[in-house]
Coordinates of C-alpha atoms and ligand atoms in Angstrom, one line a residue:
M25 CA 0.0 0.0 0.0
E26 CA 1.5 3.3 -1.1
Q27 CA 1.3 6.0 1.6
K28 CA 2.5 9.5 1.6
A29 CA 3.2 10.7 5.1
A30 CA 5.2 13.3 7.1
T31 CA 5.3 14.8 10.5
A32 CA 6.3 18.4 11.2
T33 CA 6.5 20.8 14.1
A34 CA 5.8 24.5 14.2
S35 CA 5.6 27.1 16.9
P36 CA 3.3 30.1 17.4
N37 CA 4.4 33.6 16.8
I38 CA 3.6 36.7 18.9
A39 CA 2.8 39.8 16.9
F40 CA 4.7 43.0 17.6
V41 CA 2.7 44.9 14.9
K42 CA -0.7 43.4 14.8
Y43 CA -2.9 42.0 12.1
W44 CA -6.6 42.7 12.7
G45 CA -8.8 42.9 9.6
K46 CA -9.0 41.5 6.1
R47 CA -9.4 43.3 2.9
D48 CA -10.2 40.0 1.2
E49 CA -12.0 37.4 3.3
R50 CA -11.5 34.4 1.0
L51 CA -7.8 34.8 0.2
I52 CA -7.1 36.3 3.7
L53 CA -5.4 39.5 2.6
P54 CA -4.8 42.0 5.4
Y55 CA -5.4 45.7 5.5
N56 CA -1.9 46.3 7.0
S57 CA 1.5 44.6 7.2
S58 CA 2.3 42.9 10.5
I59 CA 5.5 41.8 12.3
S60 CA 6.1 39.0 14.8
M61 CA 8.6 36.9 16.7
T62 CA 8.4 33.2 16.1
L63 CA 8.6 31.3 19.4
D64 CA 10.9 28.3 20.1
D65 CA 9.6 24.8 20.7
S66 CA 8.8 25.3 24.3
L67 CA 5.3 26.0 22.8
N68 CA 4.6 23.9 19.7
T69 CA 2.2 22.0 17.5
V70 CA 3.2 18.6 16.1
T71 CA 1.2 17.5 13.1
S72 CA 1.3 14.2 11.2
V73 CA -0.3 13.9 7.8
L74 CA -0.9 10.8 5.8
F75 CA -2.5 10.6 2.3
S76 CA -3.9 7.2 1.3
K77 CA -6.3 5.6 -1.2
E78 CA -7.5 3.5 1.7
L79 CA -9.1 6.5 3.4
Q80 CA -12.8 7.0 2.7
N81 CA -12.8 10.7 3.7
D82 CA -10.6 13.4 5.2
R83 CA -10.2 13.1 9.0
F84 CA -8.7 15.7 11.4
F85 CA -7.8 15.1 15.0
I86 CA -6.6 17.8 17.5
N87 CA -5.4 16.7 20.9
G88 CA -7.2 13.4 20.5
E89 CA -10.5 14.9 19.5
E90 CA -11.9 14.4 16.0
Q91 CA -12.8 17.8 14.4
E92 CA -16.0 18.4 12.5
L93 CA -14.9 19.2 9.0
A94 CA -18.4 20.6 8.2
D95 CA -17.7 23.3 10.8
K96 CA -17.0 26.5 8.9
E97 CA -13.9 27.6 10.8
T98 CA -12.4 24.1 10.7
A99 CA -13.2 23.7 7.0
E100 CA -11.5 27.1 6.2
R101 CA -8.4 26.0 8.1
F102 CA -8.4 22.6 6.6
G103 CA -8.7 24.2 3.1
V104 CA -4.9 24.4 3.0
V105 CA -4.8 20.6 2.5
G106 CA -7.0 21.0 -0.6
I107 CA -4.8 23.8 -2.0
L108 CA -1.7 21.6 -1.6
R109 CA -3.4 18.5 -2.9
R110 CA -4.4 20.4 -6.1
M111 CA -0.8 21.6 -6.5
A112 CA 0.4 18.1 -6.2
G113 CA -2.3 16.7 -8.5
N114 CA -3.2 14.2 -5.7
G115 CA -6.8 12.9 -5.3
E116 CA -6.3 11.0 -2.0
H117 CA -8.0 11.7 1.3
A118 CA -5.9 12.8 4.2
L119 CA -5.6 11.8 7.8
V120 CA -4.3 14.6 10.0
V121 CA -3.4 14.2 13.6
S122 CA -2.2 17.2 15.5
R123 CA -1.2 17.9 19.1
N124 CA -0.6 21.3 20.8
S125 CA 1.7 21.6 23.8
F126 CA -0.5 24.5 25.1
P127 CA -4.2 25.4 25.4
T128 CA -6.1 25.6 22.1
A129 CA -7.9 28.9 21.2
S130 CA -6.9 30.8 24.3
G131 CA -5.0 33.6 22.6
L132 CA -1.8 31.6 22.6
A133 CA -2.0 31.5 18.8
S134 CA -2.7 27.8 18.4
S135 CA -4.2 28.5 15.0
A136 CA -0.9 29.9 13.8
S137 CA 1.3 27.0 14.9
G138 CA -1.4 24.5 13.9
T139 CA -1.8 25.8 10.4
A140 CA 1.9 26.3 9.9
A141 CA 2.6 22.7 11.0
L142 CA -0.2 21.4 8.8
V143 CA 1.0 23.2 5.7
F144 CA 4.6 22.1 6.3
A145 CA 3.8 18.4 6.9
C146 CA 1.3 18.3 3.9
S147 CA 3.8 19.8 1.5
K148 CA 6.4 17.2 2.6
A149 CA 4.0 14.3 2.5
L150 CA 3.0 15.3 -1.0
G151 CA 6.6 15.7 -2.1
L152 CA 6.1 19.3 -3.1
E153 CA 9.4 21.2 -3.2
M154 CA 8.3 24.6 -2.0
K155 CA 10.2 27.6 -0.7
A156 CA 9.2 29.1 2.7
R157 CA 7.7 32.1 0.9
E158 CA 5.4 29.9 -1.2
L159 CA 4.4 27.9 1.9
S160 CA 3.6 31.2 3.7
I161 CA 1.1 32.1 0.9
V162 CA -0.7 28.8 1.3
A163 CA -0.6 29.0 5.2
R164 CA -2.0 32.6 5.0
Q165 CA -5.2 31.2 3.3
G166 CA -5.8 28.9 6.3
S167 CA -5.1 31.4 9.1
G168 CA -3.6 34.7 8.4
S169 CA -1.2 34.9 11.3
S170 CA 0.2 31.4 10.6
C171 CA 2.1 32.7 7.5
R172 CA 4.5 34.4 9.9
S173 CA 5.2 31.0 11.6
M174 CA 6.7 29.6 8.3
F175 CA 10.0 31.4 9.3
G176 CA 12.1 31.6 12.4
G177 CA 13.3 34.8 13.9
I178 CA 11.5 38.1 13.4
V179 CA 9.1 38.0 10.5
M180 CA 7.0 40.4 8.5
W181 CA 3.8 39.6 6.7
K182 CA 3.7 42.1 3.8
R183 CA 0.2 43.3 3.2
G184 CA 0.7 43.4 -0.6
R185 CA -1.3 45.2 -3.2
K186 CA -2.4 42.6 -5.7
E187 CA -5.9 41.2 -5.8
D188 CA -4.7 37.7 -6.2
G189 CA -2.6 37.8 -3.0
T190 CA 0.7 36.7 -4.7
D191 CA 2.5 39.7 -3.1
S192 CA 1.1 39.1 0.4
Y193 CA 3.6 36.8 2.0
A194 CA 5.9 36.4 5.0
R195 CA 9.6 37.2 4.9
R196 CA 12.2 37.1 7.7
I197 CA 13.6 40.5 8.7
A198 CA 16.0 39.2 11.4
S199 CA 17.2 35.7 12.1
E200 CA 17.0 34.1 15.6
R201 CA 20.8 34.4 15.7
Q202 CA 20.6 38.2 15.4
W203 CA 18.3 38.5 18.5
P204 CA 19.2 35.3 20.5
D205 CA 18.4 36.9 23.8
L206 CA 14.8 38.0 23.0
V207 CA 12.2 36.2 25.1
D208 CA 8.5 36.1 25.6
V209 CA 7.5 35.7 29.2
I210 CA 3.9 34.5 29.0
A211 CA 1.5 35.1 31.9
I212 CA -1.5 32.8 31.6
V213 CA -4.5 34.3 33.3
S214 CA -7.1 32.1 31.5
T215 CA -7.2 28.9 29.6
E216 CA -10.8 29.2 28.5
R217 CA -11.6 29.1 24.8
K218 CA -12.2 32.7 23.5
R219 CA -15.8 33.8 23.2
V220 CA -15.3 35.8 20.0
L221 CA -13.1 34.0 17.5
S222 CA -10.6 36.3 15.7
R223 CA -12.1 35.6 12.3
S224 CA -15.6 36.9 13.1
G225 CA -14.2 39.5 15.5
M226 CA -12.1 41.2 12.9
R227 CA -14.9 41.2 10.4
Q228 CA -17.1 43.0 12.9
T229 CA -14.3 45.6 13.5
V230 CA -13.8 46.3 9.8
E231 CA -17.6 46.7 9.4
S232 CA -18.4 48.8 12.4
S233 CA -15.3 50.6 13.9
A234 CA -14.9 54.3 12.9
L235 CA -11.4 54.2 14.3
Y236 CA -10.3 51.3 12.1
K237 CA -9.1 53.4 9.2
A238 CA -6.7 55.3 11.5
R239 CA -5.6 52.0 12.9
T240 CA -4.4 50.6 9.5
K241 CA -2.4 53.7 8.8
F242 CA -0.9 53.6 12.3
A243 CA 0.0 50.0 11.9
E244 CA 1.6 50.4 8.5
S245 CA 3.9 53.2 9.8
N246 CA 4.6 51.2 13.0
A247 CA 5.8 48.3 10.7
K248 CA 8.3 50.6 9.0
E249 CA 9.6 51.9 12.4
M250 CA 9.7 48.3 13.8
I251 CA 12.0 47.2 10.9
K252 CA 14.4 50.0 11.7
A253 CA 14.4 49.2 15.4
V254 CA 14.9 45.5 14.7
K255 CA 17.8 46.1 12.4
T256 CA 19.5 48.6 14.7
K257 CA 19.0 46.4 17.7
D258 CA 17.1 49.2 19.5
F259 CA 15.1 47.2 22.1
A260 CA 13.5 50.3 23.7
G261 CA 12.3 51.5 20.3
M262 CA 10.8 48.0 19.6
A263 CA 9.2 47.8 23.0
G264 CA 7.5 51.2 22.7
I265 CA 5.9 50.1 19.4
I266 CA 4.9 46.7 20.7
M267 CA 2.9 48.2 23.6
R268 CA 1.2 50.9 21.5
E269 CA 0.3 48.3 18.9
S270 CA -1.3 46.1 21.4
N271 CA -3.2 49.0 22.9
D272 CA -4.3 50.3 19.5
M273 CA -5.6 46.9 18.4
H274 CA -7.6 46.5 21.6
A275 CA -8.9 50.0 21.3
V276 CA -10.5 49.3 17.9
M277 CA -11.9 46.0 19.4
L278 CA -13.6 48.2 22.0
D279 CA -14.7 50.6 19.2
T280 CA -16.4 47.6 17.4
F281 CA -20.1 47.5 17.7
P282 CA -21.1 45.5 19.7
P283 CA -17.7 45.9 21.5
I284 CA -15.3 43.0 21.8
F285 CA -13.3 42.6 25.0
Y286 CA -10.4 40.2 25.2
L287 CA -8.5 41.7 28.2
N288 CA -9.6 41.1 31.7
D289 CA -8.7 42.8 35.0
S290 CA -5.5 40.7 35.4
S291 CA -4.4 41.7 31.9
K292 CA -4.9 45.4 32.8
E293 CA -2.9 44.9 36.1
I294 CA -0.1 43.4 34.1
M295 CA 0.0 46.4 31.8
A296 CA 0.3 48.7 34.8
A297 CA 3.0 46.4 36.4
I298 CA 5.1 46.6 33.3
H299 CA 4.9 50.4 33.1
E300 CA 5.8 50.5 36.8
L301 CA 8.8 48.2 36.2
N302 CA 10.0 50.3 33.2
G303 CA 9.6 53.4 35.4
S304 CA 11.6 51.9 38.3
M305 CA 14.4 50.8 36.0
G306 CA 14.6 54.3 34.4
K307 CA 14.5 52.7 30.9
I308 CA 12.2 50.4 28.9
V309 CA 13.2 46.9 29.7
A310 CA 9.9 45.1 28.9
A311 CA 6.9 45.4 26.7
Y312 CA 3.4 43.8 27.1
T313 CA 1.3 42.6 24.2
F314 CA -2.0 40.7 24.0
D315 CA -3.6 38.9 21.0
A316 CA -7.2 37.8 20.9
G317 CA -7.3 36.7 24.5
P318 CA -6.4 37.9 28.1
N319 CA -3.0 36.2 28.4
A320 CA -0.1 38.5 28.5
H321 CA 3.1 38.2 26.5
I322 CA 5.9 40.2 28.0
I323 CA 8.7 40.8 25.5
T324 CA 12.1 41.3 27.2
L325 CA 15.7 40.4 27.0
R326 CA 17.0 37.3 28.9
E327 CA 18.9 39.5 31.3
N328 CA 15.6 41.1 32.5
E329 CA 13.5 37.9 32.7
A330 CA 13.9 37.6 36.5
A331 CA 12.8 41.3 37.0
V332 CA 9.7 40.7 34.8
R333 CA 8.8 37.6 36.7
E334 CA 9.2 39.5 40.0
A335 CA 6.9 42.3 38.7
L336 CA 4.3 39.7 37.7
R337 CA 4.3 38.2 41.2
K338 CA 2.3 41.3 42.5
V339 CA -0.5 40.7 40.0
Q340 CA -3.7 38.8 41.0
G341 CA -5.1 36.0 38.9
I342 CA -2.0 34.8 37.1
K343 CA -2.2 31.0 36.9
E344 CA 1.1 30.2 35.3
V345 CA 4.1 32.0 33.9
K346 CA 6.3 30.4 31.2
T347 CA 9.1 31.7 29.1
A348 CA 9.6 31.0 25.4
G349 CA 12.7 32.0 23.5
I350 CA 13.0 33.0 19.9
G351 CA 12.5 30.1 17.5
S352 CA 14.0 28.9 14.2
G353 CA 10.7 28.0 12.3
P354 CA 9.1 24.7 11.3
K355 CA 10.9 21.4 11.0
T356 CA 10.1 17.9 9.8
L357 CA 10.4 15.2 12.4
P358 CA 11.5 11.6 11.9
E359 CA 8.9 8.9 11.2
S360 CA 9.3 7.5 14.7
D361 CA 7.7 10.8 16.0
S362 CA 4.6 10.2 13.9
L363 CA 1.2 10.6 15.7
I364 CA -0.4 8.2 13.1
D365 CA -0.8 4.4 13.3
A366 CA -0.3 3.8 9.6
G367 CA -1.6 0.2 9.8
R368 CA -4.9 1.1 11.4
L369 CA -5.1 4.5 9.7
M370 CA -5.9 6.0 13.0
P371 CA -4.2 8.3 15.6
K372 CA -1.7 6.4 17.8
S373 CA -3.3 5.7 21.1
Ligands
PMV422 O1 -5.5 33.7 14.3 P1 -5.7 34.6 13.1 O2 -4.8 34.4 12.0 O3 -7.2 34.6 12.7 O4 -5.4 36.1 13.6 C1 -5.2 36.5 14.9 C2 -4.6 37.9 14.9 C3 -4.0 38.3 16.2 O5 -3.3 37.2 16.9 C4 -5.0 38.9 17.2 C5 -2.9 39.4 15.9 C6 -1.7 38.9 15.1 O6 -1.2 39.7 14.3 O7 -1.3 37.8 15.4

């Protein structure tokens, strides 16, 4: 029996300049460019893919639970399998088994690492020789932010101008070796699934927020400034943009009608604690940022990690603090790491 299979791992990224809003919903083209840091494998998704004539239909398991492929969000994400299958001229069904090392859909960007690992594993299983840029274009169509997880280091997703999306892809602006001491201290204040998914949330913002137009201009100029700060190794410059970007994105969420709230009281206390820390150090040593959830990502340099952890100790409601370093991007894993029992065509138990 001929089987095409591969296993890959990818990590989430944390956005320094945020993506929130699509100018094309189907192709997932953003209104503004965004920039992120890819995390190392202390947070990751492992995904195994197998294409086989023996399979009667596509099947998708995440953390042991079979996903409903008729569900719109899941189908859109799984659509990347169809894109790659068409590129390879392959008509076989796929079995996909995925495992996250962190809570799903809690603002820790599981959709980014999940989609990046899925695209990477599928392309390998199908024997497609694709460059990271081409993979990022496919990943973007499953989950926008995932295109930035196709590279390690600090990565920009260019908004692009073309209607077909061929110029809206990710590219690396600094390798992990240029910023080896950059870390993300993650303060988990909730592991609940988010109430408003980013896909519908950003659509509501684009449709109803009067502040949104200003946001896209602000973000585009922040992306330019961020590139300069990254290249000149100006941590304080980067940190200022990171905090303002998070605040600006959450401001347009609040300006959405009906309003969208992702931050909770602990998130706001964390913001105050970081401003206090920077004040007491007499310079900016840390920056907070939040995605579509209340969990805080504190970007700092390794030498200041202990000071950040100390500042977080005063905040109520933090359940766990973990640190992720800067990562090197997706990788294939050996067959022995496969999550699939190829004989039974089922997840390994
Ligand atoms: O998960 P997505 O691709 O639908 O978008 C999430 C966007 C944010 O995480 C909120 C911001 C970003 O740029 O990652």
